[in-house]
Short mmCIF file of C-alpha atoms in Angstrom, two decimals:
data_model
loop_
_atom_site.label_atom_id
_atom_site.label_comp_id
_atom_site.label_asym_id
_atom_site.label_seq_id
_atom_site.Cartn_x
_atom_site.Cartn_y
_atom_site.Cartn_z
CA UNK T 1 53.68 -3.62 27.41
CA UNK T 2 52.73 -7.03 26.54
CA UNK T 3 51.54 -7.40 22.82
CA UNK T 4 50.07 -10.99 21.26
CA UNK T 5 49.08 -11.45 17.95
CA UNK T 6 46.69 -14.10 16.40
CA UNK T 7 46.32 -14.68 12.85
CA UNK T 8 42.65 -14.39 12.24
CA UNK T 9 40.73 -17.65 11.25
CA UNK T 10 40.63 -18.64 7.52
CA UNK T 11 37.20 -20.16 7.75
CA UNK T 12 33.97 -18.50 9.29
CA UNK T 13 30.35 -19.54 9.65
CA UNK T 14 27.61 -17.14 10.66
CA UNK T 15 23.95 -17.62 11.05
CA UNK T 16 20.99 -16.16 11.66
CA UNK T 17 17.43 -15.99 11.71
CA UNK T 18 14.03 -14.25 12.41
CA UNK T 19 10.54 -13.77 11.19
CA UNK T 20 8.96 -11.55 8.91
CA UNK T 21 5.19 -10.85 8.64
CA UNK T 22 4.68 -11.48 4.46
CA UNK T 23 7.42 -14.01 4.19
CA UNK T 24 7.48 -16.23 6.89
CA UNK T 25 10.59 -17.42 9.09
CA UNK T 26 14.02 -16.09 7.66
CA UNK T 27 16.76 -18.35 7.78
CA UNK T 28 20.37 -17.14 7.03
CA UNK T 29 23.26 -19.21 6.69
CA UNK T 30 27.27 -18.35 5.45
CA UNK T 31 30.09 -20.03 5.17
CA UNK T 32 33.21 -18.03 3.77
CA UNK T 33 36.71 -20.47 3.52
CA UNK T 34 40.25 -19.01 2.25
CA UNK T 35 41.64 -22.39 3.62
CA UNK T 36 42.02 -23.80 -0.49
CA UNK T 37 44.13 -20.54 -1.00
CA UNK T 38 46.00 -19.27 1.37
CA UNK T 39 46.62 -16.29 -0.43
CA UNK T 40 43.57 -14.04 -0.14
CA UNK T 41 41.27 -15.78 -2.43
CA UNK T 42 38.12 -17.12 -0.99
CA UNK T 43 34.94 -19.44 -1.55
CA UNK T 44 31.61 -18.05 0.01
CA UNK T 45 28.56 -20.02 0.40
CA UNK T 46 25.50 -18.34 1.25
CA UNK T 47 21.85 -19.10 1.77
CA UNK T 48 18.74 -16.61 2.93
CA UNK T 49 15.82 -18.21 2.72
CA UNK T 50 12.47 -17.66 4.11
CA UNK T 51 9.86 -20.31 4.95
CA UNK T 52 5.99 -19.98 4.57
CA UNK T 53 4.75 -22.77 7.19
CA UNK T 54 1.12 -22.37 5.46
CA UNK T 55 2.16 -23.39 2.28
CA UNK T 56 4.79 -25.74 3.28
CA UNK T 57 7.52 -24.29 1.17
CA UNK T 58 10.41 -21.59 0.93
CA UNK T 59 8.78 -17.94 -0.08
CA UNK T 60 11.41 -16.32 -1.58
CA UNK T 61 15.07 -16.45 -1.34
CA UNK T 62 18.30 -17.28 -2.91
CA UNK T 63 21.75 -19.47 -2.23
CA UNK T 64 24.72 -18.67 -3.72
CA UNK T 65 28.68 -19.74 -4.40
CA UNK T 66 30.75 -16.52 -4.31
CA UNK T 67 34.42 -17.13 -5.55
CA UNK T 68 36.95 -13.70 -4.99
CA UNK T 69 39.99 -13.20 -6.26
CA UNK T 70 41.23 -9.81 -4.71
CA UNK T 71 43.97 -8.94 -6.93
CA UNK T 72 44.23 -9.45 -10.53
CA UNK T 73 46.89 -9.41 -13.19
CA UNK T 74 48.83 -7.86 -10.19
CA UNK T 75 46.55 -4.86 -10.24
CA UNK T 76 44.29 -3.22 -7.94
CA UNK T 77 41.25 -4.64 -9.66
CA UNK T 78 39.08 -7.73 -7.96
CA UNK T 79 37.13 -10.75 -9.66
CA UNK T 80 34.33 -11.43 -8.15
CA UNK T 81 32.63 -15.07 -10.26
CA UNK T 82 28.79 -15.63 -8.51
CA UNK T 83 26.45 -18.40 -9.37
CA UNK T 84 23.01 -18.08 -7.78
CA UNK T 85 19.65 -19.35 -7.96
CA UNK T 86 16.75 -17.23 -6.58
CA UNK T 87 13.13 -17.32 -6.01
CA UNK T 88 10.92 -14.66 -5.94
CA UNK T 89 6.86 -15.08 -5.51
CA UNK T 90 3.84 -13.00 -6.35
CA UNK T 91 3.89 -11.89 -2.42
CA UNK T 92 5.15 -8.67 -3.28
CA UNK T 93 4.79 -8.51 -7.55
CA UNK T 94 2.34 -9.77 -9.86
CA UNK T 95 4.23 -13.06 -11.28
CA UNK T 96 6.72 -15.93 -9.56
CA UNK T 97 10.25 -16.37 -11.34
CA UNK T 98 12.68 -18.77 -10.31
CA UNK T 99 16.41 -17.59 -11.47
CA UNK T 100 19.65 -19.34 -11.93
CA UNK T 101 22.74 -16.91 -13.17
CA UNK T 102 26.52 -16.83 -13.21
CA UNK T 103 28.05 -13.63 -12.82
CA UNK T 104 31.69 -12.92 -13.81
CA UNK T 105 32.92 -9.06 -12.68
CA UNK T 106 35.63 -6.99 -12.26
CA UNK T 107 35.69 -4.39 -9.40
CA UNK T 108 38.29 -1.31 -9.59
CA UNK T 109 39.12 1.00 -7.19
CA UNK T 110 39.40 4.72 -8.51
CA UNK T 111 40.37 6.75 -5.62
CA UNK T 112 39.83 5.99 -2.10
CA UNK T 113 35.80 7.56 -2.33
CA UNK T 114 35.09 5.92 -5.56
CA UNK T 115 34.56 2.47 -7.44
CA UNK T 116 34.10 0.97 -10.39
CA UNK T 117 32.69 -2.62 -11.99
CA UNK T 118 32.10 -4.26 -15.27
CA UNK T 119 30.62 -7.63 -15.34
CA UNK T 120 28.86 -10.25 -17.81
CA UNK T 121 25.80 -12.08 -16.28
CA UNK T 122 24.05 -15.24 -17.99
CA UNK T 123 20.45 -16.12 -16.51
CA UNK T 124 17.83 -18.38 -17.35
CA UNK T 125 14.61 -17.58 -15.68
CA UNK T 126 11.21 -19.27 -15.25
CA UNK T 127 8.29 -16.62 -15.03
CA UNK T 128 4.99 -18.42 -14.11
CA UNK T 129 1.73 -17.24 -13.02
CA UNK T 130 1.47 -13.99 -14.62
CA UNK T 131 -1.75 -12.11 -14.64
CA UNK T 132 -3.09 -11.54 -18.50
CA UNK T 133 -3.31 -8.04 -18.38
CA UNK T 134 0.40 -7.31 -17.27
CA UNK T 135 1.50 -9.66 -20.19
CA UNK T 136 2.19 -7.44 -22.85
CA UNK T 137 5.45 -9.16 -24.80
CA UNK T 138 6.95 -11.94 -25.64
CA UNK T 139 9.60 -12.76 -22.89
CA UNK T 140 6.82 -11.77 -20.06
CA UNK T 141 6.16 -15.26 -19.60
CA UNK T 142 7.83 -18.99 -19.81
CA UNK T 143 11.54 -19.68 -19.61
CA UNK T 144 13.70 -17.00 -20.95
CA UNK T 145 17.23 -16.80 -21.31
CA UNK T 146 19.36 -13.17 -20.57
CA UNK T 147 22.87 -12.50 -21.26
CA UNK T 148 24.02 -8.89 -20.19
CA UNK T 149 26.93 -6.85 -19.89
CA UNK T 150 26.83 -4.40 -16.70
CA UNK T 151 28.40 -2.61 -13.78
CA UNK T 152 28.43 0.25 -11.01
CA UNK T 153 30.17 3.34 -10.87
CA UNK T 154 29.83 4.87 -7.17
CA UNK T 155 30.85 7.72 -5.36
CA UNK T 156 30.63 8.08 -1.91
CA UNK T 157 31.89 11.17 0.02
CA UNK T 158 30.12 11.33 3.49
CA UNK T 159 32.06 11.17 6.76
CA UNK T 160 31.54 7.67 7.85
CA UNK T 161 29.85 4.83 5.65
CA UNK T 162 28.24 3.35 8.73
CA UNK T 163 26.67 5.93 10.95
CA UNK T 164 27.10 9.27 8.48
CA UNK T 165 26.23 12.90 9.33
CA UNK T 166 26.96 14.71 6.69
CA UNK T 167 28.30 14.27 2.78
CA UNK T 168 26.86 13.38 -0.46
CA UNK T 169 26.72 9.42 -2.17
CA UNK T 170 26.06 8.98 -5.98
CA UNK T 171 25.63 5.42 -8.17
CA UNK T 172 25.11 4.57 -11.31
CA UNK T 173 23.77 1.16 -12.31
CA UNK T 174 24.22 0.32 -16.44
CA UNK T 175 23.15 -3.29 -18.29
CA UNK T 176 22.61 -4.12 -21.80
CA UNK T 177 21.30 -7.27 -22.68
CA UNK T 178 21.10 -8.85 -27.01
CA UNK T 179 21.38 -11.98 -28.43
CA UNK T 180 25.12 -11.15 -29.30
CA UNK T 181 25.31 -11.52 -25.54
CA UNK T 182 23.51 -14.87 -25.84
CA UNK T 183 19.92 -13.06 -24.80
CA UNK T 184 16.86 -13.73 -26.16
CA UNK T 185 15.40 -10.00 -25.42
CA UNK T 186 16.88 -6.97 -26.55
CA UNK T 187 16.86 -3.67 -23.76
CA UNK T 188 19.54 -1.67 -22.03
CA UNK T 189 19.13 0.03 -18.48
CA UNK T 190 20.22 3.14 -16.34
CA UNK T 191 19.49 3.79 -12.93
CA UNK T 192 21.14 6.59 -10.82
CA UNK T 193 20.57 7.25 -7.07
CA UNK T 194 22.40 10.28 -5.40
CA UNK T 195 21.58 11.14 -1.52
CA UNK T 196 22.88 13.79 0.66
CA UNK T 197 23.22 15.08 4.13
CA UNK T 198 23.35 18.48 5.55
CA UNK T 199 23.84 19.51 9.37
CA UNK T 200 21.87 22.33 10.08
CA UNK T 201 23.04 21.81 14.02
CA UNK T 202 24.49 20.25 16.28
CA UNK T 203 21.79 17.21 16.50
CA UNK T 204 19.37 18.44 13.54
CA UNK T 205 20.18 17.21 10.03
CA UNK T 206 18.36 17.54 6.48
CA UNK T 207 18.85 14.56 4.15
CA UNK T 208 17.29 13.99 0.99
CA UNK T 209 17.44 11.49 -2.10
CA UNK T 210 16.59 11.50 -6.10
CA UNK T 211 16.47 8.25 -7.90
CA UNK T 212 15.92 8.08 -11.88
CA UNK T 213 15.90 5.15 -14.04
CA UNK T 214 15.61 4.89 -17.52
CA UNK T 215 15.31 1.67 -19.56
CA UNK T 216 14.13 0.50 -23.20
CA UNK T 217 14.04 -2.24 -25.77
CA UNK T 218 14.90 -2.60 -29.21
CA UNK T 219 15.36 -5.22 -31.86
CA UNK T 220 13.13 -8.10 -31.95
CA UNK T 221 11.04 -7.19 -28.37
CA UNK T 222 8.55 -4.51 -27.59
CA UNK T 223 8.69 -4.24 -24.53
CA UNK T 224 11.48 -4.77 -21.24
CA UNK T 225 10.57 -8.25 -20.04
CA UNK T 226 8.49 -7.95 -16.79
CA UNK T 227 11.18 -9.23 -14.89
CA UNK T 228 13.82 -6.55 -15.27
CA UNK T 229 10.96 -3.52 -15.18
CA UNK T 230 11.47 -1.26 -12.44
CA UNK T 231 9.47 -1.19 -9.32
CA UNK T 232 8.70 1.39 -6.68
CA UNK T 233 6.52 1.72 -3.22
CA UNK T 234 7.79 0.20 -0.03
CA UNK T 235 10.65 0.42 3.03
CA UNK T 236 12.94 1.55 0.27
CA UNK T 237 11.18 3.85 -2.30
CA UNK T 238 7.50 5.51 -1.86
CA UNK T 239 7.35 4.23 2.15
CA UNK T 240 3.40 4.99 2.52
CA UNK T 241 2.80 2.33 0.10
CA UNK T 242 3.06 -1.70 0.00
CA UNK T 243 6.11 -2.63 -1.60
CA UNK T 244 6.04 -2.35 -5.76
CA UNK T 245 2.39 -1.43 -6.03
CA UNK T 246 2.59 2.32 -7.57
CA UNK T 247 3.10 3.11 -11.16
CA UNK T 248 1.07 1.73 -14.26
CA UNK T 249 -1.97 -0.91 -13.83
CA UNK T 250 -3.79 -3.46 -16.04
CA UNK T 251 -6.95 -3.99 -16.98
CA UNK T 252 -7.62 -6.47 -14.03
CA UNK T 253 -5.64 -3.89 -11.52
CA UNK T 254 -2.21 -5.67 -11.42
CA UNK T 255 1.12 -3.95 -11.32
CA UNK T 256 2.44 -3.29 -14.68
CA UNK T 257 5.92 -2.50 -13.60
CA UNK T 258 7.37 0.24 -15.44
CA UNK T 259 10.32 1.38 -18.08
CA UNK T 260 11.07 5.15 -16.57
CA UNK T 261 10.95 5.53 -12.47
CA UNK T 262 11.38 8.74 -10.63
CA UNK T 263 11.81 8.63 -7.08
CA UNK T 264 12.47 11.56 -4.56
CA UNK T 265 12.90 10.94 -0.94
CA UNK T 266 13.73 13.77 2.29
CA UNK T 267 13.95 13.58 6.12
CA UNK T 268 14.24 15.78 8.76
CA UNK T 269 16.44 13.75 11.54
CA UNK T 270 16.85 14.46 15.25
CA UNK T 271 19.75 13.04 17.22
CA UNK T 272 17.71 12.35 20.55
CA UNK T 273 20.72 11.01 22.09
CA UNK T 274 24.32 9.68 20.87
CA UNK T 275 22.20 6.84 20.01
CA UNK T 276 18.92 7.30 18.72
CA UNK T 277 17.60 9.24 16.14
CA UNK T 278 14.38 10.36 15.26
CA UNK T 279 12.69 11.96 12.30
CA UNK T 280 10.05 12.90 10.08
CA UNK T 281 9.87 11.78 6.43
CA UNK T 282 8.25 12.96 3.15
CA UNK T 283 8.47 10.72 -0.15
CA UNK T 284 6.98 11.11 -3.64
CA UNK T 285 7.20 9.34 -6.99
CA UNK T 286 5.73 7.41 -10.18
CA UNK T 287 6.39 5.15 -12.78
CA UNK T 288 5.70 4.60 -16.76
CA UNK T 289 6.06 2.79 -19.48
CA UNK T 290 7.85 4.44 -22.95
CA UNK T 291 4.32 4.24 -24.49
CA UNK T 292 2.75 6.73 -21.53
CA UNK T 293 6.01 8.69 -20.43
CA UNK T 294 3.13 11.55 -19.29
CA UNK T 295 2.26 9.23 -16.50
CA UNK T 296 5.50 9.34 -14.74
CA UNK T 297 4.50 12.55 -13.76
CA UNK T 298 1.62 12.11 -11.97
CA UNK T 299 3.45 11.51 -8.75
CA UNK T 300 2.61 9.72 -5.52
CA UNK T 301 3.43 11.12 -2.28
CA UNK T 302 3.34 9.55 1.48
CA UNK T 303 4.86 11.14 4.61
CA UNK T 304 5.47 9.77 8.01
CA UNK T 305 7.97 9.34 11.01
CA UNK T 306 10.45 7.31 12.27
CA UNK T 307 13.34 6.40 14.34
CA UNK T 308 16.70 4.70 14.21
CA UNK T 309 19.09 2.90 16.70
CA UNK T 310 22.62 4.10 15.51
CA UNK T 311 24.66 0.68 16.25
CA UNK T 312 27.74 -0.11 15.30
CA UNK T 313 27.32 -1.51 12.31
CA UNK T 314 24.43 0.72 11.25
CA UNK T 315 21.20 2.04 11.93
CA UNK T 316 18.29 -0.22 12.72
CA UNK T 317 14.90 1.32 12.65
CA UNK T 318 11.33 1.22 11.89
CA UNK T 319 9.31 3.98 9.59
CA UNK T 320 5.23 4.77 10.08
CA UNK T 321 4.27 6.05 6.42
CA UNK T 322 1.09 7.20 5.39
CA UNK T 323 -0.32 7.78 2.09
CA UNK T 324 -1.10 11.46 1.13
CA UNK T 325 -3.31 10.64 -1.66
CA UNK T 326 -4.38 7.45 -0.50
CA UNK T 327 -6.65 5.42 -3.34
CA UNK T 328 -9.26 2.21 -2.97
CA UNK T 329 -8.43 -0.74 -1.71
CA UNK T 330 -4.72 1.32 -0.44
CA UNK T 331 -3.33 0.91 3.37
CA UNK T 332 -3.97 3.93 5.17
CA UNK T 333 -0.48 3.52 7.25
CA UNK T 334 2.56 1.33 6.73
CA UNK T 335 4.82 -0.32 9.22
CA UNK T 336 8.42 -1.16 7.52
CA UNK T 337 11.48 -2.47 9.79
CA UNK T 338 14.80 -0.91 8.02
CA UNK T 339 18.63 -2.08 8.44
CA UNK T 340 21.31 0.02 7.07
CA UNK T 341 21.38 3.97 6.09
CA UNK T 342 19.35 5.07 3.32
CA UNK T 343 21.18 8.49 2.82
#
């Protein structure tokens, strides 16, 4: 028995690209080095960009430096420092806002199912083109400046990360932002997401998913700025709709965003083969602001089918969804392409 071992290279470079039909042509570029180190530590550089050839400029996107440290103070516990600057455009919310932030975090392990991070992020953002009647405080327009303390706490106890069958996955998102953070709004944030999956044979499986989030300001603001409301309808959420167009509306029609989201989602899933996977979905859901909390409860619902390649480093799929309770001016079906498990 012959055995030859290779130490594996301490510089990589992947890219990729591909279209998509709101954005444009994706572009996706990484470059991760441990070469300066030698000890574990490593610089990332990333870029995923997409180009709109019609305008003659990127869409949306972001490029980033990612420096890890993956042991520190000679504990379990990883720094992860990110500095980013992303664009996001009215294609798929009501404003444009371009964003440069830092990010300094710590990530701890808990057991081998669980994790745990705590982080301080410092963003300046430019919010332009923002319809009047979604305006409704001070830090919904113009340059504003955020400074937050935040983290994860997640549990994840199904069989396999990649291609699971069975077992249950919570998260809890946290962030608190106040001008003794260096912030010039005031608001904290929850958000929780647990999912689950349950065999009921052989190749027939129930899975379902519950989102809430729960956010609010205080002090000298109103409001949570318009940028760090939550969002819901799309691939992701409320898959009958177009992506964040449910929950409150202005005066002129445009997405409000909201302070409270609820968000159920449940499939039925068929193994057709070892491979692929088929199902039927059903997904419901709302959002409000503190000042109409009733509203959250008037929910909107979409069902549909779907089906998933199980690769080896995930499902790829495509959904059909179709509104239940479908309003004016409202797709009547929605196509969404899907990467990854959402359960």
């Amino acid at each position: 028995l012959l055995v030859r071992l290779k130490e594996r290279e301490l510089k990589s470079i992947i890219v990729g690209g591909g279209a998509n039909s709101i954005f444009g042509a994706h572009i996706f570029g990484e470059i991760e080095d441990k070469r300066f180190f030698a000890d574990g530590r490593k610089i990332t550089t990333r870029a995923d960009l997409y180009f709109d050839s019609g305008q003659g400029e990127i869409s949306q996107g972001v490029a980033s430096i990612l420096y890890t440290h993956p042991e520190v103070w000679n504990s379990r516990a990883s720094l992860f420092s990110d500095l980013r600057f992303q664009k996001l455009t009215s294609l798929t919310q009501e404003f444009n806002v371009e964003r440069l932030s830092s990010t300094n975090s710590l990530n701890f392990p808990l057991s081998s199912s669980a994790t745990t991070s705590l982080g301080y992020t410092l963003s300046s953002e430019a919010i332009t083109d923002v319809p009047n009647d979604v305006r409704l405080g001070n830090y919904d327009a113009g340059s504003v400046l955020f400074g937050f303390i935040g983290g994860t706490t997640n549990f994840d106890f199904r069989d396999q990360p990649l291609r699971p069958h069975s077992g249950v996955t919570t998260s809890l998102d946290y962030k608190l932002a106040d001008p003794m953070l260096l912030s010039q709004p005031s608001f904290y944030m929850l958000n929780s997401r647990t999912t689950g999956l349950l065999p009921l044979t052989d190749r027939l499986t129930f899975a379902g998913a519950t989102r809430w989030g729960w956010a609010d300001s205080f002090r000298n603001n109103e409001i949570v700025p318009i940028s760090q409301r939550f969002y819901l309808g799309g691939r992701l959420t409320v898959r009958g709709f177009r992506e964040n167009s449910l929950g409150p509306r202005g005066s002129a029609g445009h997405v409000i965003g909201g302070e409270v989201v609820q968000n159920n989602s449940f499939e039925l899933q068929y193994l057709a083969t070892n491979d692929i996977e088929t199902h039927i979905f059903w997904d419901t859901g709302n959002m409000a602001l503190q000042s109409n909390i009733s509203e959250l409860f008037h929910y909107r619902t979409s069902a549909g089918i779907g089906t998933r390649y199980l690769s080896p480093i995930g499902p790829i799929g495509f959904d059909l969804g179709f509104p239940l309770d479908e309003r004016k001016g409202e797709p009547s079906v929605r196509v969404h392409f899907n990467i990854g498990s959402q359960f």
